[in-house]
Structure formats: C-alpha cells, structure tokens
PDB file of C-alpha atoms in Angstrom:
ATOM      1  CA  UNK C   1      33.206   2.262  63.578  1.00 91.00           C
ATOM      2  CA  UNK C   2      31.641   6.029  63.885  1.00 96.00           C
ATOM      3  CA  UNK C   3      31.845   7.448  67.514  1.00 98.00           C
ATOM      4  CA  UNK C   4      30.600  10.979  66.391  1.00 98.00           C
ATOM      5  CA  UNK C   5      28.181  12.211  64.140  1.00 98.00           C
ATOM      6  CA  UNK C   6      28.726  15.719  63.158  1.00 98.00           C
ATOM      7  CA  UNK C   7      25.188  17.142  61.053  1.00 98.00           C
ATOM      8  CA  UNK C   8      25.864  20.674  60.199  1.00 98.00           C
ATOM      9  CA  UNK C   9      23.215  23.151  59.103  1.00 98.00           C
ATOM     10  CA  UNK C  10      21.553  26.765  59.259  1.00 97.00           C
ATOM     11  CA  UNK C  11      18.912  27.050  61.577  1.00 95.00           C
ATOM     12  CA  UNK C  12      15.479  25.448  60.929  1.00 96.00           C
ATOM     13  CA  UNK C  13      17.304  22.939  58.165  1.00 97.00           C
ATOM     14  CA  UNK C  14      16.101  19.691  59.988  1.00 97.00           C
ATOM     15  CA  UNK C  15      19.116  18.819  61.799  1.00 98.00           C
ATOM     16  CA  UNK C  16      16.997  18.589  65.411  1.00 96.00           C
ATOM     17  CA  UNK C  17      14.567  15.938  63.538  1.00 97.00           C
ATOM     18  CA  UNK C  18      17.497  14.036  61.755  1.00 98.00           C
ATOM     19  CA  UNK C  19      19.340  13.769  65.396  1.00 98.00           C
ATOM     20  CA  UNK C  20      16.017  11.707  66.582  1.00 98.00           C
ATOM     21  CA  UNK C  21      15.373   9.698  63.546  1.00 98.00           C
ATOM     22  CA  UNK C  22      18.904   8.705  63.802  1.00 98.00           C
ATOM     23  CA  UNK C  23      18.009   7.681  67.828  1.00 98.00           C
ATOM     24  CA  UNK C  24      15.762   5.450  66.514  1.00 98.00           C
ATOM     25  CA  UNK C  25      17.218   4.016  63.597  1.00 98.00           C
ATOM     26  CA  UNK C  26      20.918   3.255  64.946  1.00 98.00           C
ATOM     27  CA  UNK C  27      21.574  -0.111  66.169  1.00 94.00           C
ATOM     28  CA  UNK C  28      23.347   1.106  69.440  1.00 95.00           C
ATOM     29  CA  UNK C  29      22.502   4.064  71.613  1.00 97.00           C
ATOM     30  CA  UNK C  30      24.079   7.673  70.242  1.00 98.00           C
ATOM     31  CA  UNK C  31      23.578   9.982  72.813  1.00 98.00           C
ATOM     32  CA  UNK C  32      22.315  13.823  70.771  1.00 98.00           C
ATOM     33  CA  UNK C  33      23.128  17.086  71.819  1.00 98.00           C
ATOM     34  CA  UNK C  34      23.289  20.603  70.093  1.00 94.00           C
ATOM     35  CA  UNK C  35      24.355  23.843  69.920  1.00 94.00           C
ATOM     36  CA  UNK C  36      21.019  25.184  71.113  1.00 92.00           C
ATOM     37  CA  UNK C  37      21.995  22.602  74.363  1.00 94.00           C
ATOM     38  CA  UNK C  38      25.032  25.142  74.945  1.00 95.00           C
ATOM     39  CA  UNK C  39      23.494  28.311  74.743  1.00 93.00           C
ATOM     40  CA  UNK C  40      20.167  27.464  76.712  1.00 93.00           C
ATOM     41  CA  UNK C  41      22.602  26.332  79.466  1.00 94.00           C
ATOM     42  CA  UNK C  42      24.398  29.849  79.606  1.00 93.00           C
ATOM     43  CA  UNK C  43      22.982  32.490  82.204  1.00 93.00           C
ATOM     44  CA  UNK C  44      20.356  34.860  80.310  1.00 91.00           C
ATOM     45  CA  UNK C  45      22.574  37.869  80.567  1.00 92.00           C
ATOM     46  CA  UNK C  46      25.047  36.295  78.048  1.00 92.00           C
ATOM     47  CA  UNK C  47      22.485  35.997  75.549  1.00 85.00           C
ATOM     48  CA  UNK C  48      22.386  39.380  75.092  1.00 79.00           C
ATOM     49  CA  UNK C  49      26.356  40.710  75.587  1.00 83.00           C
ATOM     50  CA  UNK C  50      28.499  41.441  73.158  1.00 87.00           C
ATOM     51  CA  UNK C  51      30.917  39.205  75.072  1.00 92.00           C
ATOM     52  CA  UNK C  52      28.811  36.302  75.070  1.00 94.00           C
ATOM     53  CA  UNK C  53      25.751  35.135  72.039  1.00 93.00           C
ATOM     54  CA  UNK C  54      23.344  37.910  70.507  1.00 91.00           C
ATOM     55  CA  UNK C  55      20.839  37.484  68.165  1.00 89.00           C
ATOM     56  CA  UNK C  56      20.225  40.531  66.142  1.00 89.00           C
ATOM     57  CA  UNK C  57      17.116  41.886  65.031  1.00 87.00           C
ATOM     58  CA  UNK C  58      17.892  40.562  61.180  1.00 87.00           C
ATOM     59  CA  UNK C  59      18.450  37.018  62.450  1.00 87.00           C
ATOM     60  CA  UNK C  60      22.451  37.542  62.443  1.00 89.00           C
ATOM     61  CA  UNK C  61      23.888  35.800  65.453  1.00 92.00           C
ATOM     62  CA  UNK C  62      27.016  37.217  66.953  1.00 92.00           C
ATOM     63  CA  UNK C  63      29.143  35.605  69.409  1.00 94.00           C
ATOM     64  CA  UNK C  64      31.652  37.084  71.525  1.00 95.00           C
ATOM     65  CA  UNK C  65      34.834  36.096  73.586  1.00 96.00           C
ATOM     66  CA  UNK C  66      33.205  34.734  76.527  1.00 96.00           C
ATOM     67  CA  UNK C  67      30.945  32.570  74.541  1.00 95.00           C
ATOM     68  CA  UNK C  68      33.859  30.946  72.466  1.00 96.00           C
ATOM     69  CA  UNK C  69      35.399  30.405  75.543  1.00 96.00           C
ATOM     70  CA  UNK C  70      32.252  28.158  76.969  1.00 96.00           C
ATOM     71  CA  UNK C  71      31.988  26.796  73.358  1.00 96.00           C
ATOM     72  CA  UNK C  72      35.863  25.267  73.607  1.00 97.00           C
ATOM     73  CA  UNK C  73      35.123  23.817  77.448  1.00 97.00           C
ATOM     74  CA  UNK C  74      31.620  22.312  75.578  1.00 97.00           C
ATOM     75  CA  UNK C  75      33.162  20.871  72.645  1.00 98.00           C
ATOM     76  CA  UNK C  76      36.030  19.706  75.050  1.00 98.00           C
ATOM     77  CA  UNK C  77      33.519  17.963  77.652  1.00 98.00           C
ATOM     78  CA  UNK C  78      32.195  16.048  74.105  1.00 98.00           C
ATOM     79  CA  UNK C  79      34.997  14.997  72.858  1.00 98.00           C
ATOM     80  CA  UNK C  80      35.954  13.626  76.148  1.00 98.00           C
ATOM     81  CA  UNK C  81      33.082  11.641  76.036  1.00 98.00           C
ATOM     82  CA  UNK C  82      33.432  10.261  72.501  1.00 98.00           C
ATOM     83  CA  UNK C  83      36.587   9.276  73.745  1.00 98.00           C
ATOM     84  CA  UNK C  84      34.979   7.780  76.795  1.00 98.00           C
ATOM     85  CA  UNK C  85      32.700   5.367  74.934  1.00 97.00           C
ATOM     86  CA  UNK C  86      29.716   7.081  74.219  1.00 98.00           C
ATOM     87  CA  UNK C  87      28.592   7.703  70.226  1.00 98.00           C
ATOM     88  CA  UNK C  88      27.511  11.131  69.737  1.00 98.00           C
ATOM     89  CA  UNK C  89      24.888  13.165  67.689  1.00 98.00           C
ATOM     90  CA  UNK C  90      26.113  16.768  67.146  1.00 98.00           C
ATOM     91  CA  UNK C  91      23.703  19.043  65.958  1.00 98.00           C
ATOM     92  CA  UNK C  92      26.220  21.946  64.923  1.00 98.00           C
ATOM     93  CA  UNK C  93      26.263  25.831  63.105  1.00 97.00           C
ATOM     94  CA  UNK C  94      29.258  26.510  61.909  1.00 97.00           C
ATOM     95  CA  UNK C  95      28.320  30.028  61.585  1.00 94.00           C
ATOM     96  CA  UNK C  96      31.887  30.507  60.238  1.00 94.00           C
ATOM     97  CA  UNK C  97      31.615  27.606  58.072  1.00 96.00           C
ATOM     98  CA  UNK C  98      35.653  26.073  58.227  1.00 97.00           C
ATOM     99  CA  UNK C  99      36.258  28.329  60.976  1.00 97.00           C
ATOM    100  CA  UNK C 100      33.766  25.773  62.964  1.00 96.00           C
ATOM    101  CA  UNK C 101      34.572  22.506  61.334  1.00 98.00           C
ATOM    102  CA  UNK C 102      38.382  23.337  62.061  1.00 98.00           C
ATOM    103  CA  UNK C 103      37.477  23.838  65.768  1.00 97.00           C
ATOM    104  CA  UNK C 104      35.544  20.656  66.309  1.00 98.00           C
ATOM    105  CA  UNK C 105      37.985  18.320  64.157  1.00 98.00           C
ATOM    106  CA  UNK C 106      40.642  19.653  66.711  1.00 98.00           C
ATOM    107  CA  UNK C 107      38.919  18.704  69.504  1.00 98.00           C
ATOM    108  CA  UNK C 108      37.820  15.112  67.799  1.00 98.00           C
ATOM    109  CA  UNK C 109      41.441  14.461  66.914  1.00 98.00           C
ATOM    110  CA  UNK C 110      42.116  10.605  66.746  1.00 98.00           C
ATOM    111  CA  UNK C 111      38.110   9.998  66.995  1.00 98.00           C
ATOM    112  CA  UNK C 112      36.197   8.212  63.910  1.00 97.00           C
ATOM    113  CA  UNK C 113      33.686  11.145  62.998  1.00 98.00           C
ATOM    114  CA  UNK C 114      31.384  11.274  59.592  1.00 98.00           C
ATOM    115  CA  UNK C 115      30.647  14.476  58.779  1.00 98.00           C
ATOM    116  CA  UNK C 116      27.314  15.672  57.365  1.00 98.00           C
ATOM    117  CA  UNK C 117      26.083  18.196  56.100  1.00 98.00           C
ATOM    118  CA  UNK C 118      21.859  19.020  56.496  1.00 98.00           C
ATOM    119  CA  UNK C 119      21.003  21.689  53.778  1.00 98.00           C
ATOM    120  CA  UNK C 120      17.700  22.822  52.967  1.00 97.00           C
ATOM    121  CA  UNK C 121      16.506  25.942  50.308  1.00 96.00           C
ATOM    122  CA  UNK C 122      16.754  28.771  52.171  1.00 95.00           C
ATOM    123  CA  UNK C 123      12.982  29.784  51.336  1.00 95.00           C
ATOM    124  CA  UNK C 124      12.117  26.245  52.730  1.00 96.00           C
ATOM    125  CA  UNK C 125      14.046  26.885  56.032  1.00 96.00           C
ATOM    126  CA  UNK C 126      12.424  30.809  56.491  1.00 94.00           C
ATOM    127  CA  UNK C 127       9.467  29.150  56.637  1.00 94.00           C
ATOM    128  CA  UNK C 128       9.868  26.764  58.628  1.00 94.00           C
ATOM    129  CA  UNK C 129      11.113  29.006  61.343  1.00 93.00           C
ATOM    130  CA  UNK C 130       8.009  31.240  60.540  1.00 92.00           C
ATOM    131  CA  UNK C 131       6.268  28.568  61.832  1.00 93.00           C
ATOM    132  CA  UNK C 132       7.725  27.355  64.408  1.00 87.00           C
ATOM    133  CA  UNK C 133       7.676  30.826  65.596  1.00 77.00           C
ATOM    134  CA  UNK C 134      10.413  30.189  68.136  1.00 79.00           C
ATOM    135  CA  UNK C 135      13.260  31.914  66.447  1.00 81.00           C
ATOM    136  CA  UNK C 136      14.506  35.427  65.044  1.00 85.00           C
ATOM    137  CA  UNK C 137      12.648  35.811  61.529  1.00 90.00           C
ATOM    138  CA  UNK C 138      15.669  35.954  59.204  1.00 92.00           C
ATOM    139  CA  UNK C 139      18.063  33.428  61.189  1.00 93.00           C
ATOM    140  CA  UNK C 140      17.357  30.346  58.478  1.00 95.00           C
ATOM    141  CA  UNK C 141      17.689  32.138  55.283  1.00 93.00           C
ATOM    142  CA  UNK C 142      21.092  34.514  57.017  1.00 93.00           C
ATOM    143  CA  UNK C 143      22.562  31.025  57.414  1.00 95.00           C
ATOM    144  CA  UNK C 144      21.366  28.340  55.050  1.00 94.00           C
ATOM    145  CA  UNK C 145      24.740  28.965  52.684  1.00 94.00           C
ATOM    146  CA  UNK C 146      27.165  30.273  55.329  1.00 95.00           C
ATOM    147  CA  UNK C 147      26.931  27.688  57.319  1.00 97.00           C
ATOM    148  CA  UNK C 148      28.538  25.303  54.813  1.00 98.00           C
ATOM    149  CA  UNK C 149      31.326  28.014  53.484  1.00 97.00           C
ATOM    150  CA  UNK C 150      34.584  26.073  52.888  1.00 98.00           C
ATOM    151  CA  UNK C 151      33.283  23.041  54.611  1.00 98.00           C
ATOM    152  CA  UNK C 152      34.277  19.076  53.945  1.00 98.00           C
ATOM    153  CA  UNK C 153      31.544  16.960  54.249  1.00 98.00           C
ATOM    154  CA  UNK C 154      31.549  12.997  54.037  1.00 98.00           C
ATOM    155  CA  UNK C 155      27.828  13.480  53.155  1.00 98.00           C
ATOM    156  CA  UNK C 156      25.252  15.774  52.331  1.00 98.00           C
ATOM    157  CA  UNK C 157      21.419  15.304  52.786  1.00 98.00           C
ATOM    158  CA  UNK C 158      19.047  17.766  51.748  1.00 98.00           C
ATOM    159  CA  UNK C 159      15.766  18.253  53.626  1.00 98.00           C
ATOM    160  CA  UNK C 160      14.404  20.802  51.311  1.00 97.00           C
ATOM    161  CA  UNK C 161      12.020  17.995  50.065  1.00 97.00           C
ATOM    162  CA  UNK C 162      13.396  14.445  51.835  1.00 98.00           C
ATOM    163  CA  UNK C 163      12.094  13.890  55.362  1.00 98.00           C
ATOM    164  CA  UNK C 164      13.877  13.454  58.405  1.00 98.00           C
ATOM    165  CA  UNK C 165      13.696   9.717  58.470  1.00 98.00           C
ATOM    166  CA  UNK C 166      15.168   9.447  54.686  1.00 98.00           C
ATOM    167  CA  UNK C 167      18.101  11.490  55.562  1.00 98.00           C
ATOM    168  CA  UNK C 168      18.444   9.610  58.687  1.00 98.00           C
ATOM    169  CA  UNK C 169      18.426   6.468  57.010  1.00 98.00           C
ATOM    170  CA  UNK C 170      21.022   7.606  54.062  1.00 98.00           C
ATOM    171  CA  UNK C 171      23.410   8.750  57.248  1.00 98.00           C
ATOM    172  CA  UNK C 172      22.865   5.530  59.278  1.00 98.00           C
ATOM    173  CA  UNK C 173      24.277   3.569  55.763  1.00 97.00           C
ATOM    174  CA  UNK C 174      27.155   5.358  56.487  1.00 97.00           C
ATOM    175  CA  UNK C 175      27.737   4.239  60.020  1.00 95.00           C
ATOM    176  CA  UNK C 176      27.538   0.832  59.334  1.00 64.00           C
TER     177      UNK C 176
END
C-alpha cells in the first residue's frame, strides 16, 4: 500500500488544495506537509541570503548551501516518518525538476511512494497567484514547466480546468 504521496508542481498549480481534498477523501489519515512548511520554519534572515532561499524580483527562487542543507535534514525527518508508520502528503517544487525527484527518491528508498505530478497552464497559474496576492508576481508562470523537467511521474493531473477534488479523487484510485 502507498505510505507517501509525492504531488509535484510550480507554484499556484493546486497542489495545497489537492493535499486537503486528498485529507478528506483517503480512507486512513495521511498526514500533509510542504515545501512552503520548510521555508516558513527557517529564521527570516535566510529568506533573503544567498546561502539560504531568495526570491527574486522576477519570481526566480534561488536557494543556497545552507538551505539544501535544512532541505536534506527535512526530507530526512519525513522519510523517517514514512518509515515510522505515518502516510504522507508531500506538496513538493522540484525547482530542478530530476535534480529534486532524485533527492527525495533517495531519501524514500525502500518506501511505497506514487508520484504525481499537479500541472496547470502557466497563464492559469499567474493568475492565480495574482490573486492570491501572497506570492512574487512571476513565480507560477517561471516554474509551471521547470518544475517537471526530466521528471517520472506515476500520474499526472492537470488543474488547469479539473478541480481539486477531481484530481484528488483520480490520485486516491491510485492508492487503493
């Protein structure tokens, strides 16, 4: 049976909403967490070091040493509790699309993962962020293809124009 759930996607693709609809429509409990978890946990001066996560002007997001050294312990700690029992919900970037994947599936090593891609027309996720109005302006559309560069899904959903719940639904039939 699935212990993790991996749903990779640029920012504002739906991935946030899938994680919940998935809460509600999974038998068991999955516990969610994201990358947005990891970085709102760092101190505020790494969120704007070259050493740790910045987000440029543009949207780009660059992350240095420092942060990819938090990001191993984090994806670490997760693993750890995959491997302790508890089903997981990752809501993942790979901003450097295999780069990413290859990182977690290291980590996840001997676990039963489905991985998932959440993509969504770039136009679609710009504006979406617009109005959300809590992110960089140019983040969604700067990541909507790179985020999937070279990565191997098990399944793909596309929230361009399927809601949450439908794409939660198509990735719970895949648990079960």
């Amino acid at each position: 049976m699935t212990q993790v759930i991996v749903l990779n996607g640029g920012s504002s693709s739906g991935k946030s909403g899938i994680s919940r609809c998935l809460q509600d429509v999974l038998p068991d409990p999955w516990l969610a967490f994201g990358v947005d978890t990891l970085v709102e946990a760092m101190p505020a001066a790494m969120q704007a070091s070259d050493a740790g996560i910045e987000f440029a002007p543009d949207g780009a997001v660059l992350v240095g040493p420092e942060f990819r050294r938090l990001e191993a312990a984090w994806i670490t700690g997760l693993a750890a509790m995959a491997r302790a029992g508890a089903r997981l919900i990752l809501d993942e970037v790979f901003l450097g699309g295999s780069a990413g994947q290859r990182r977690w599936r290291q980590a996840l090593d001997g676990l039963v993962v489905l991985w998932v891609g959440v993509r969504c027309e770039g136009a679609v996720a710009a504006a979406r962020e617009a109005a959300r109005g809590d992110r960089i302006t140019g983040m969604a559309l700067s990541q909507a293809a790179v985020v999937h560069r070279g990565v191997v899904y098990d399944l793909e959903v596309d929230t361009t124009r399927t809601a949450s719940l439908a794409c939660a639904r198509a990735i719970a039939a895949q648990v079960a």
